[in-house]
XYZ file of C-alpha atoms in Angstrom:
398
model
C -25.455 -0.714 -14.966
C -25.999 2.516 -13.072
C -26.097 2.396 -9.291
C -25.976 4.876 -6.435
C -22.711 4.034 -4.672
C -20.943 5.318 -1.573
C -17.191 4.754 -1.249
C -15.474 5.389 2.083
C -11.784 6.204 1.606
C -10.118 8.542 -0.907
C -6.722 6.951 -1.435
C -5.625 4.698 -4.306
C -8.214 1.896 -3.976
C -11.164 4.196 -3.348
C -10.261 6.654 -6.084
C -9.669 3.903 -8.644
C -13.042 2.317 -7.865
C -14.729 5.735 -8.088
C -13.002 6.538 -11.397
C -14.268 3.364 -13.064
C -17.756 3.302 -11.533
C -18.394 6.899 -12.567
C -17.111 6.180 -16.064
C -19.607 3.332 -16.293
C -22.423 5.734 -15.383
C -22.993 5.128 -11.673
C -23.736 8.005 -9.294
C -20.761 7.914 -6.929
C -20.027 9.716 -3.674
C -16.664 9.339 -1.935
C -16.230 10.295 1.714
C -12.876 10.709 3.451
C -12.199 11.269 7.142
C -9.325 13.681 6.456
C -10.413 17.333 6.242
C -8.903 17.693 2.761
C -7.295 15.551 0.097
C -4.197 13.868 1.526
C -1.056 14.468 -0.475
C 2.295 13.110 0.693
C 2.780 9.654 2.122
C 5.342 6.988 1.354
C 6.879 5.711 -1.874
C 4.781 3.064 -3.600
C 5.128 1.267 -6.902
C 2.808 -0.065 -9.583
C 3.731 -3.213 -11.495
C 2.370 -5.706 -13.997
C -1.424 -5.806 -13.987
C -1.575 -2.476 -12.152
C 0.328 -0.825 -14.993
C -2.168 -2.339 -17.441
C -5.114 -0.851 -15.511
C -3.455 2.591 -15.548
C -2.922 2.112 -19.290
C -6.646 1.417 -19.771
C -7.403 4.576 -17.776
C -5.117 6.619 -20.015
C -2.996 7.489 -16.972
C 0.125 5.364 -17.377
C 2.214 8.142 -18.921
C 0.991 10.614 -16.302
C 2.196 8.201 -13.619
C 5.567 7.759 -15.327
C 5.920 11.547 -15.448
C 5.506 11.632 -11.653
C 8.007 8.908 -10.760
C 10.565 9.581 -8.057
C 13.483 8.876 -10.392
C 14.665 5.916 -8.339
C 17.098 4.003 -10.560
C 17.374 0.862 -8.458
C 18.204 -0.489 -5.018
C 21.593 -0.806 -3.334
C 22.106 -3.025 -0.291
C 24.782 -1.157 1.673
C 27.006 -1.532 4.733
C 27.537 0.942 7.577
C 29.891 3.033 5.379
C 27.440 3.138 2.457
C 29.605 0.728 0.478
C 27.408 -1.166 -1.982
C 27.062 -4.881 -1.228
C 24.640 -5.582 -4.070
C 22.984 -3.434 -6.725
C 19.656 -4.102 -8.444
C 19.266 -1.526 -11.213
C 16.007 -1.117 -13.101
C 18.029 -0.634 -16.293
C 19.514 -4.130 -15.845
C 16.599 -6.224 -14.596
C 13.410 -4.201 -15.034
C 11.054 -4.378 -12.067
C 12.926 -5.727 -9.049
C 13.281 -4.337 -5.517
C 12.785 -1.024 -7.340
C 10.016 -0.879 -9.951
C 10.118 1.171 -13.117
C 7.057 3.028 -11.820
C 8.043 4.277 -8.340
C 5.727 7.077 -7.235
C 4.566 8.814 -4.061
C 1.262 7.555 -2.663
C -0.178 11.057 -2.666
C 0.882 11.645 -6.270
C -0.816 8.549 -7.674
C -3.913 9.082 -5.521
C -4.216 12.692 -6.757
C -3.525 11.678 -10.352
C -6.643 9.481 -10.205
C -8.640 11.864 -7.989
C -8.333 14.918 -10.242
C -10.204 13.436 -13.245
C -12.545 11.393 -11.028
C -13.624 14.514 -9.127
C -15.087 15.928 -12.350
C -17.855 13.326 -12.192
C -17.746 12.086 -8.560
C -18.965 13.914 -5.424
C -16.212 14.064 -2.766
C -16.950 14.928 0.852
C -13.978 15.414 3.136
C -14.105 15.393 6.925
C -16.871 12.775 6.851
C -17.149 9.204 8.156
C -19.747 6.469 8.495
C -21.403 6.311 11.914
C -23.770 3.394 11.252
C -25.326 1.386 8.414
C -28.676 -0.315 8.014
C -29.210 -2.520 4.988
C -32.150 -4.422 3.570
C -33.044 -6.116 0.295
C -33.334 -2.836 -1.625
C -30.434 -0.744 -0.327
C -28.284 0.626 2.491
C -29.140 3.556 4.732
C -25.927 5.235 5.857
C -25.895 7.446 8.938
C -22.944 9.818 8.775
C -20.945 11.236 11.672
C -22.101 14.702 10.560
C -25.671 13.747 11.484
C -27.121 13.277 8.003
C -28.409 10.035 6.481
C -28.603 8.886 2.856
C -29.619 5.815 0.887
C -27.358 3.858 -1.491
C -27.483 0.719 -3.598
C -23.948 -0.312 -2.586
C -21.431 0.810 0.041
C -17.726 0.183 -0.567
C -15.199 0.378 2.257
C -11.733 1.310 0.961
C -10.503 2.626 4.301
C -7.227 0.781 4.762
C -5.913 -1.921 7.056
C -7.730 -0.632 10.168
C -11.077 -0.098 8.389
C -13.764 0.893 10.953
C -16.567 0.024 8.510
C -15.160 -3.492 8.178
C -15.348 -3.887 11.948
C -18.963 -2.651 11.989
C -20.222 -4.974 9.250
C -17.810 -7.915 9.631
C -17.171 -7.999 13.400
C -14.374 -10.388 14.415
C -14.112 -11.787 10.863
C -10.639 -10.416 10.139
C -8.029 -12.983 11.184
C -4.852 -10.903 10.736
C -1.504 -12.483 10.020
C 1.088 -10.450 11.902
C 4.385 -10.150 10.023
C 6.521 -9.296 13.083
C 7.709 -6.022 11.544
C 7.203 -2.610 13.118
C 7.790 0.167 10.596
C 7.636 3.928 10.137
C 7.541 6.052 6.967
C 8.439 9.746 6.687
C 10.408 12.223 4.616
C 13.646 14.018 5.538
C 15.688 16.665 3.673
C 17.939 15.466 0.880
C 21.725 15.857 1.169
C 24.505 15.723 -1.428
C 25.232 12.026 -0.798
C 21.659 11.009 -1.628
C 21.708 9.716 -5.180
C 19.236 8.112 -7.540
C 19.493 4.643 -5.967
C 17.521 3.531 -2.941
C 19.795 2.379 -0.103
C 18.804 -0.569 2.095
C 20.769 -0.954 5.342
C 20.365 -3.583 8.044
C 22.335 -4.197 11.206
C 22.206 -6.440 14.260
C 19.302 -6.289 16.657
C 16.724 -6.791 13.923
C 16.739 -3.151 12.813
C 17.238 -1.425 9.494
C 16.107 1.338 7.188
C 15.790 2.287 3.548
C 16.478 5.731 2.125
C 14.476 6.179 -1.076
C 14.787 9.024 -3.572
C 11.853 11.399 -3.514
C 10.666 14.249 -5.650
C 11.841 17.774 -4.973
C 14.200 18.091 -1.980
C 13.278 15.063 0.135
C 14.338 11.481 0.591
C 11.894 9.058 2.107
C 12.648 6.781 5.014
C 11.343 3.270 5.598
C 12.551 2.516 9.118
C 11.734 -0.746 10.846
C 12.552 -3.567 13.193
C 11.813 -7.266 13.325
C 9.918 -7.977 16.546
C 6.688 -9.400 17.868
C 3.834 -6.850 17.941
C 3.123 -5.237 21.287
C 0.357 -2.816 20.356
C 2.704 -0.053 19.227
C 0.285 0.923 16.450
C -2.135 2.125 19.154
C 0.369 4.510 20.758
C 0.425 8.267 20.318
C 2.710 9.649 17.603
C 4.963 11.199 20.241
C 5.395 7.872 22.028
C 6.081 6.090 18.727
C 8.826 8.562 17.830
C 10.446 8.268 21.252
C 10.333 4.481 20.919
C 12.156 4.666 17.583
C 14.719 7.071 19.020
C 15.457 4.613 21.832
C 15.882 1.679 19.430
C 17.928 3.427 16.716
C 19.949 6.200 18.374
C 23.101 4.072 18.728
C 22.879 2.259 15.379
C 25.249 4.479 13.395
C 24.887 4.818 9.603
C 22.461 7.682 8.738
C 20.321 7.186 11.834
C 21.330 10.440 13.614
C 20.157 12.370 10.566
C 17.068 10.157 10.172
C 15.992 10.614 13.787
C 16.537 14.362 13.648
C 14.330 14.551 10.561
C 11.718 12.291 12.127
C 11.090 14.758 14.958
C 10.701 17.625 12.471
C 8.344 16.014 9.956
C 4.568 16.267 9.987
C 4.156 13.465 7.443
C 4.809 10.509 9.778
C 3.178 7.091 9.473
C 3.795 4.230 11.900
C 2.372 0.730 11.819
C 2.797 -2.849 12.908
C 2.598 -4.828 9.691
C -0.154 -7.384 9.319
C -2.103 -8.931 6.522
C -5.892 -8.680 6.532
C -7.339 -12.175 6.145
C -11.078 -12.311 5.375
C -13.152 -15.328 4.340
C -15.539 -12.980 2.541
C -15.308 -9.438 1.249
C -19.006 -8.639 1.087
C -21.959 -8.747 3.429
C -25.185 -7.968 1.645
C -24.709 -4.604 -0.050
C -21.484 -3.663 1.753
C -18.198 -4.709 0.144
C -14.512 -4.266 0.982
C -11.652 -3.456 -1.351
C -7.963 -2.564 -1.099
C -6.196 -2.949 2.234
C -9.528 -3.103 4.072
C -10.142 -6.432 2.342
C -6.707 -7.977 1.970
C -3.755 -5.832 3.096
C -0.724 -7.707 1.763
C 1.894 -5.426 3.479
C 4.789 -3.689 1.654
C 6.823 -6.916 1.772
C 4.793 -8.265 -1.155
C 5.905 -5.552 -3.567
C 2.414 -5.460 -5.125
C 0.247 -3.762 -2.496
C -0.581 -0.727 -4.652
C -0.971 -2.933 -7.712
C -3.603 -4.947 -5.826
C -5.408 -1.710 -4.889
C -5.534 -0.509 -8.506
C -6.567 -3.888 -9.919
C -9.126 -4.478 -7.166
C -10.826 -1.144 -7.838
C -10.942 -1.866 -11.552
C -12.411 -5.355 -11.112
C -14.960 -4.356 -8.461
C -16.244 -1.456 -10.556
C -16.374 -3.583 -13.692
C -18.324 -6.417 -12.099
C -20.770 -4.055 -10.355
C -21.429 -2.302 -13.668
C -22.099 -5.458 -15.679
C -25.282 -6.509 -13.952
C -27.997 -5.585 -11.458
C -27.578 -9.019 -9.870
C -25.497 -7.812 -6.927
C -24.656 -11.226 -5.401
C -23.459 -12.414 -8.811
C -21.309 -9.307 -9.307
C -19.678 -9.589 -5.896
C -19.042 -13.314 -6.364
C -17.334 -12.581 -9.691
C -15.207 -9.883 -8.040
C -13.955 -12.428 -5.526
C -13.343 -15.093 -8.177
C -11.073 -12.768 -10.132
C -9.247 -11.241 -7.180
C -8.817 -14.137 -4.722
C -5.928 -15.858 -6.583
C -4.118 -12.543 -7.062
C -4.541 -11.629 -3.391
C -3.293 -15.091 -2.413
C -0.186 -14.419 -4.483
C 0.313 -11.059 -2.803
C -0.099 -12.512 0.672
C 2.219 -15.456 0.005
C 5.193 -13.849 1.761
C 6.907 -16.459 3.945
C 6.900 -15.346 7.573
C 10.575 -16.330 7.825
C 11.459 -13.595 5.305
C 11.398 -10.672 7.797
C 13.651 -12.631 10.158
C 16.115 -13.259 7.350
C 16.120 -9.662 6.072
C 16.294 -8.077 9.539
C 18.898 -10.241 11.322
C 19.485 -10.052 15.065
C 22.989 -11.479 15.356
C 26.355 -10.813 13.730
C 26.225 -14.283 12.197
C 22.792 -13.553 10.746
C 24.022 -10.223 9.372
C 27.039 -11.901 7.788
C 24.796 -14.514 6.173
C 22.453 -11.802 4.846
C 25.287 -9.785 3.355
C 26.925 -12.865 1.858
C 23.623 -13.859 0.298
C 23.114 -10.373 -1.106
C 26.604 -10.341 -2.659
C 25.726 -13.492 -4.567
C 22.214 -12.255 -5.382
C 23.629 -9.053 -6.838
C 25.815 -10.760 -9.431
C 24.858 -10.436 -13.079
C 23.786 -14.070 -13.450
C 21.640 -14.188 -10.314
C 20.021 -10.805 -9.673
C 17.030 -11.197 -12.010
C 16.216 -14.656 -10.626
C 16.640 -13.394 -7.080
C 14.282 -10.489 -7.718
C 11.642 -12.841 -9.112
C 11.901 -15.022 -6.013
C 11.936 -12.081 -3.604
C 8.816 -10.367 -4.975
C 5.291 -11.611 -5.630
C 4.092 -12.023 -9.233
C 2.467 -8.735 -10.304
C 0.911 -10.316 -13.411
C -0.792 -13.278 -11.757
C -4.323 -12.204 -12.632
C -6.359 -12.373 -15.829
C -7.807 -8.888 -16.212
C -11.347 -8.952 -17.604
C -12.207 -6.499 -20.353
C -15.169 -4.415 -19.253
C -15.161 -2.154 -22.344
C -18.750 -3.021 -23.283
C -19.893 -1.876 -19.823
C -18.775 1.724 -20.402
C -21.387 4.395 -21.090
C -18.878 6.808 -22.618
């Protein structure tokens, strides 16, 4: 049923929610703090239920046409010798998914058709909200104010709207991983397989194939958080240089590229843990509600599915509490699956000692054998199909 809806955040979760709500006939406005649509970003993947949602949107083939071409994942040693290979052709979705895509590419793929029926306002944020029984008055940073039936925060792990409306309710689970994402120029040795390298000291990196002339770096270390996510970008880069400059492998090249890129993202990984995702007429979705971290393997899938379910439930009825309760009933078990990453896993995958590194590499050699690799992949990743997708076809107005 038609509503006037404001969505804050124009990445995957926000755009998916906007796409479906506008298809169902709601009047939707999306605001985004960035001055223009944000292309670029890190490699992401869409699996299982997320693929099904894209299929229902008629966008699955478009997404497949934009894949990075990553054929699988190799665990490698300091000389780039392969310890274990997990090829998509052999096992299907594993450490590498069939649908590997850049965050900016999938966000734009959904944004382009959505923008034909959704109002987008860039360079805008929420300053304050006042809600009552009939709606929400939103005061924008630009100085204007408008009235909506529902406000959806899809702003990411550090959502400022979440902190305004749900103060102190997020009980984050810190994963003890500090990580950076950025692109560097491709060289001849960069093939179609992602390369995962770890060494002593709890540090490691992944080089992932990208589109055009770049490879994409996931660079991280296993350590307790010390507020590094609050530092300036310059300080973060200098910190990484200090930690990785003597680690060999491709790190000299990686660090050189890091100081030249403008597309740099740094974070201290944590899950968002909320007892509720709605407060009156304000509701959270995507990482603002449940950030599962990249370790789950289904973070983008959760964003796509969450947007689909939230839009579907909001469009079924004018009983807002009922719609939001249904949204949580469908999504809670799937989010629990995504957040079920054992905290010991980062310590095992980013070893600190030579013994730990030897154990990791020995384990990977076994895991990469023909009889074990599919089972290992299923154990390593969360279940991307562990949700029963409702069919909201009768809700559509088109």
